[in-house]
Short mmCIF file of C-alpha atoms in Angstrom, two decimals:
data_model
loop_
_atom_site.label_atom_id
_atom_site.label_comp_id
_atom_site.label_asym_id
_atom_site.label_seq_id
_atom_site.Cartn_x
_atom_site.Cartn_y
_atom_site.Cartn_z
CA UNK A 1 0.00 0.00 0.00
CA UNK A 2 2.93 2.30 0.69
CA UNK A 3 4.73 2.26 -2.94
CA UNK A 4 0.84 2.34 -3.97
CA UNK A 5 0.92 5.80 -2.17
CA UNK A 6 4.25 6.78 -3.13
CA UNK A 7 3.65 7.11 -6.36
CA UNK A 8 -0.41 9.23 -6.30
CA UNK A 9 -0.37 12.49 -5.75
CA UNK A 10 -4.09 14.01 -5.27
CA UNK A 11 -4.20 17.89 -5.95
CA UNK A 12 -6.35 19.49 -3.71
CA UNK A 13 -7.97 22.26 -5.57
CA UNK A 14 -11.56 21.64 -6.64
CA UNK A 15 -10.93 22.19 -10.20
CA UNK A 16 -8.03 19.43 -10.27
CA UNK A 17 -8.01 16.38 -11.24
CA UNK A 18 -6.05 13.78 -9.34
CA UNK A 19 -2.67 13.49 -10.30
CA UNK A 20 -0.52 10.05 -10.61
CA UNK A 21 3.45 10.37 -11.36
CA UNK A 22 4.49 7.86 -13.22
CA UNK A 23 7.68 7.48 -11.34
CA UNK A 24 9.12 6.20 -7.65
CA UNK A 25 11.02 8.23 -5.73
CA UNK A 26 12.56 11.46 -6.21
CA UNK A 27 14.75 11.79 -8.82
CA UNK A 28 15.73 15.61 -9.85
CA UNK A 29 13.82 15.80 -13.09
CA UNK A 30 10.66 15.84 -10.99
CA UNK A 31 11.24 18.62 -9.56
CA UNK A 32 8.89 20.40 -13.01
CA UNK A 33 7.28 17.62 -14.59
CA UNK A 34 5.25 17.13 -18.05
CA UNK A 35 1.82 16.62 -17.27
CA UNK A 36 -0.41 14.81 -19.66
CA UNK A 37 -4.35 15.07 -18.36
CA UNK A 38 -6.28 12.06 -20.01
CA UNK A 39 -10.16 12.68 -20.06
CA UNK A 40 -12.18 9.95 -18.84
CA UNK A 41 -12.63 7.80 -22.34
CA UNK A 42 -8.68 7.61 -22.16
CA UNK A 43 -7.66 4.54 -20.16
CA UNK A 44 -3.73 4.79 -19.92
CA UNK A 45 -2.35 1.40 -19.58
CA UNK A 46 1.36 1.99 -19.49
CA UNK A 47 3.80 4.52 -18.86
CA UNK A 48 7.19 3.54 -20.61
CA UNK A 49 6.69 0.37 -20.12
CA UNK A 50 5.79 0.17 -16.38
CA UNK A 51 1.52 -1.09 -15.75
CA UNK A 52 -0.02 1.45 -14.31
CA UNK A 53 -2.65 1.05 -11.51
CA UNK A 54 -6.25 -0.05 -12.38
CA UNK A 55 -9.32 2.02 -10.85
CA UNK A 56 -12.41 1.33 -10.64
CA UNK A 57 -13.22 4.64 -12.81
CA UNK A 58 -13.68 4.61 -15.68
CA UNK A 59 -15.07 8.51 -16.35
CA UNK A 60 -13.09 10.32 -14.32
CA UNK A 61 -10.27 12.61 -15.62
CA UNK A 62 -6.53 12.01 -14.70
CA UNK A 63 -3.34 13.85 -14.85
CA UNK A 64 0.00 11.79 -15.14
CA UNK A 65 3.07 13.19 -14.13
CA UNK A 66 5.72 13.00 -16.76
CA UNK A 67 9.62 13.23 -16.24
CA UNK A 68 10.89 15.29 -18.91
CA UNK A 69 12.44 13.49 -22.55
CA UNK A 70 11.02 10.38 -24.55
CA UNK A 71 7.92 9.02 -23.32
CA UNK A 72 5.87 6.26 -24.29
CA UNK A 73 2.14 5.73 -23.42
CA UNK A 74 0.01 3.02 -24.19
CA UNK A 75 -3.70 3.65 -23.82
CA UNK A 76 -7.35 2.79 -25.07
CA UNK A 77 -10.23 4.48 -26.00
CA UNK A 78 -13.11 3.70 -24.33
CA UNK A 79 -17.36 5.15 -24.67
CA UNK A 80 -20.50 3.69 -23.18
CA UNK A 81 -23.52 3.88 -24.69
CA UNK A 82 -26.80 3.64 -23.05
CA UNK A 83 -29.29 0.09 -24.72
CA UNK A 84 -32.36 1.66 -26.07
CA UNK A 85 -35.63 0.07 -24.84
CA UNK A 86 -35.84 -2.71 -22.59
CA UNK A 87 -33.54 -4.85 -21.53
CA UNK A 88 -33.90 -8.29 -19.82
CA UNK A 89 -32.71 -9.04 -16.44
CA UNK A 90 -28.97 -9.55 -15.78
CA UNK A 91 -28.39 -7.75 -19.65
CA UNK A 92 -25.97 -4.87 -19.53
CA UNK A 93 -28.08 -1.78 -19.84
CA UNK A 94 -25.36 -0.39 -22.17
CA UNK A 95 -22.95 -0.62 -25.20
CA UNK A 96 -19.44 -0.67 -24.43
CA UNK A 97 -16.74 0.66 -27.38
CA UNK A 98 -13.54 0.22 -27.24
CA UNK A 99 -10.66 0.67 -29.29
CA UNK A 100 -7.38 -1.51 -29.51
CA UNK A 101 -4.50 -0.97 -27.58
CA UNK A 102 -2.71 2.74 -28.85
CA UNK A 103 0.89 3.73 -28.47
CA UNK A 104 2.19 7.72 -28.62
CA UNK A 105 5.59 8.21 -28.35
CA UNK A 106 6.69 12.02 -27.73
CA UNK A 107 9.31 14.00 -25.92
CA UNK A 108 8.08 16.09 -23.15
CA UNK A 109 9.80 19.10 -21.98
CA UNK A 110 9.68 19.74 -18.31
CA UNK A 111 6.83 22.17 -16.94
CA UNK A 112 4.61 21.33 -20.43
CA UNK A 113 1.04 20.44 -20.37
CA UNK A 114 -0.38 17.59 -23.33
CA UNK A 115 -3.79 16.46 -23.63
CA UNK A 116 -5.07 14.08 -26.11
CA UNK A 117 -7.11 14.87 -29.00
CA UNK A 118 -9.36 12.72 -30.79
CA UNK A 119 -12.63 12.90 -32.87
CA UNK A 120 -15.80 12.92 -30.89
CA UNK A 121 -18.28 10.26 -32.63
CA UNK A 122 -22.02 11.95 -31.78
CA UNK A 123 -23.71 8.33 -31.60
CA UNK A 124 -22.93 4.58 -30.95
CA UNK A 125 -22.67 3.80 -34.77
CA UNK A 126 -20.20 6.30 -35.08
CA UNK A 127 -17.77 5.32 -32.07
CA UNK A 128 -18.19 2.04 -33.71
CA UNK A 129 -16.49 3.11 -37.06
CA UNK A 130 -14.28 4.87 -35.74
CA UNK A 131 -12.40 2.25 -34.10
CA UNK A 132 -10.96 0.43 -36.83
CA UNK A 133 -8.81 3.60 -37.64
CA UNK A 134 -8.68 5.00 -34.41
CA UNK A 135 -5.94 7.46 -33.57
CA UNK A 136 -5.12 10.23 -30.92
CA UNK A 137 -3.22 13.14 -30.88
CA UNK A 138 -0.64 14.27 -28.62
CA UNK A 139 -1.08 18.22 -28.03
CA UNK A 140 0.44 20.98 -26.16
CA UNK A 141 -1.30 23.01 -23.91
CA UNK A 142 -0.80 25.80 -27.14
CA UNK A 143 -2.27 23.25 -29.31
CA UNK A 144 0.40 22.17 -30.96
CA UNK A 145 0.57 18.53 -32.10
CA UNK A 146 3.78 16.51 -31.04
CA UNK A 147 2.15 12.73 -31.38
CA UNK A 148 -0.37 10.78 -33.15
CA UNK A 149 -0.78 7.24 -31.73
CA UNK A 150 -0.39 4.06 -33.54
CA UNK A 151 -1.70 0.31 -32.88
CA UNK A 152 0.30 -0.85 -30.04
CA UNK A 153 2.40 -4.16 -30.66
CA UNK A 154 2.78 -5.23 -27.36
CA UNK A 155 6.51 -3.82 -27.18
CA UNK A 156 8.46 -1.13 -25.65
CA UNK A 157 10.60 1.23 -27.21
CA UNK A 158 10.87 3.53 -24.01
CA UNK A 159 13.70 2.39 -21.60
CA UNK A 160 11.24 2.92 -17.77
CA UNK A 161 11.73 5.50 -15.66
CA UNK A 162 15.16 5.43 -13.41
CA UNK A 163 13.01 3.91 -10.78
CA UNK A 164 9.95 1.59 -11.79
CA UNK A 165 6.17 2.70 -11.21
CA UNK A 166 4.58 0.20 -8.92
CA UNK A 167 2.45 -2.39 -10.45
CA UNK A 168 -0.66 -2.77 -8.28
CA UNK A 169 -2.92 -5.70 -7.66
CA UNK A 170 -5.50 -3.23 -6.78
CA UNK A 171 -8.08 -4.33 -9.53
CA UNK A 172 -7.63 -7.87 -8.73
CA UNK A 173 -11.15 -9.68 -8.44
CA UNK A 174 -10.10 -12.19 -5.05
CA UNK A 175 -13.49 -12.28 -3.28
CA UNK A 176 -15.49 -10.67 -5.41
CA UNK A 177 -18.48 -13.56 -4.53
CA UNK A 178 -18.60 -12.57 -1.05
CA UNK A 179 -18.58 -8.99 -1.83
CA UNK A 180 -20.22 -8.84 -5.50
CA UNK A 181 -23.24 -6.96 -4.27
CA UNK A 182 -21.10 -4.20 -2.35
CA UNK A 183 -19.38 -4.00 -5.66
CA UNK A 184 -22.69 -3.54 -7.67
CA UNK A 185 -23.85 -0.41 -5.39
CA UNK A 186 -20.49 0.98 -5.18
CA UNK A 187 -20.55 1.33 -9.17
CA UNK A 188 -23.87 2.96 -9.24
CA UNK A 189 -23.10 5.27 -6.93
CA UNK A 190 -19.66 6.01 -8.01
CA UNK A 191 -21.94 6.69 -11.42
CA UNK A 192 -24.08 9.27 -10.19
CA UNK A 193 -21.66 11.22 -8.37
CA UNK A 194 -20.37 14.39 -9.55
CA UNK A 195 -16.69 15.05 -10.80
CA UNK A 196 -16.09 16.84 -7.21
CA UNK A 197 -17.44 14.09 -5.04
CA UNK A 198 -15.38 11.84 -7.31
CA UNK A 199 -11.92 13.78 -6.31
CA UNK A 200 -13.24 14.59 -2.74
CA UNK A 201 -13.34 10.19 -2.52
CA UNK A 202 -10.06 10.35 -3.93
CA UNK A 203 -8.54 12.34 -1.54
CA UNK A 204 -10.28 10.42 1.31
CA UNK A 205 -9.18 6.56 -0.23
CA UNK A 206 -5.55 8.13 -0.31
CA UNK A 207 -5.25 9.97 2.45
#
């Protein structure tokens, strides 16, 4: 639980997002880090090569800590779609798209903040087609592109960070029978809540 901590750091102004470095440690770099904020259909696997950990968010916008130079992150893009009409009992009551694994590769200069950048499909047909050529951009707080993702191959081309991100067994599923339907009403809550009461939980788990 300790490295989990070591290596979350949860801003505490309202109009943050929580922020994860995707380093251990201290090394002098981090001092003024890249920050890349992924909005909540961005699921970033992988940070040079290093799992990062798995939440049980999936809408919730993140900012990841970069060390200045070559980075690699691995992602995928992910939209739910409410089921029109009925649906029968134990059905999901949506339509999950997701894309295949992405890779952006980019050099990020200390202090600089990215975002991704991707067309918005209005509809589930759309999201649909749009995953077979699915990209991303890599853009600078100016709006400047420095990336455009690729199909990941499984491989890394980005040597980790001088000391390794922690890989967590947080979103491991050991006991789930006992505790399914704790599970169930945690989700729909954690749906309904607000981006606010989302980081204020944060902040509590972490604390």
């Amino acid at each position: 639980m300790a490295a989990l901590l070591a290596s979350v750091v949860l801003v505490g102004c309202a109009s943050s997002a929580a922020r994860i470095n995707t380093w251990e440690g201290n090394p002098q770099e981090a001092t003024n880090p890249a920050v890349l904020t992924a909005p909540g259909e961005i699921q970033v696997m992988s940070v040079n090569g290093q799992s990062l950990t798995t939440y049980l968010i999936d809408d919730l916008t993140l900012d990841y800590g970069l060390l200045p130079g070559e980075n690699e992150v691995v992602f995928t893009y992910k939209t739910i779609w409410a089921k029109a009409g009925v649906v029968d009992n134990g059905e999901s009551k949506v339509h999950t798209v997701e894309s295949e694994p992405q890779v952006a590769r980019f050099e990020a200069e200390a202090g600089q903040a990215y975002t991704f950048s991707y067309d918005e499909p209005a509809n589930r047909r759309e999201a649909e087609a749009l995953m077979d050529e699915f990209s991303a951009d890599i853009v600078t707080a100016e709006g400047d592109t420095v990336a455009r993702s690729s199909k990941w191959d499984g491989k890394s081309q980005v040597a980790p960070a001088r000391t390794p991100i922690p890989v967590s067994s947080a979103g491991s599923s050991g006991g789930a029978s006992a505790g399914g339907d704790t599970l169930e009403q945690l989700k729909a809550i954690w749906a309904d809540a607000t981006e606010e009461e989302k980081r204020s939980f944060l902040r509590w788990a972490f604390e």
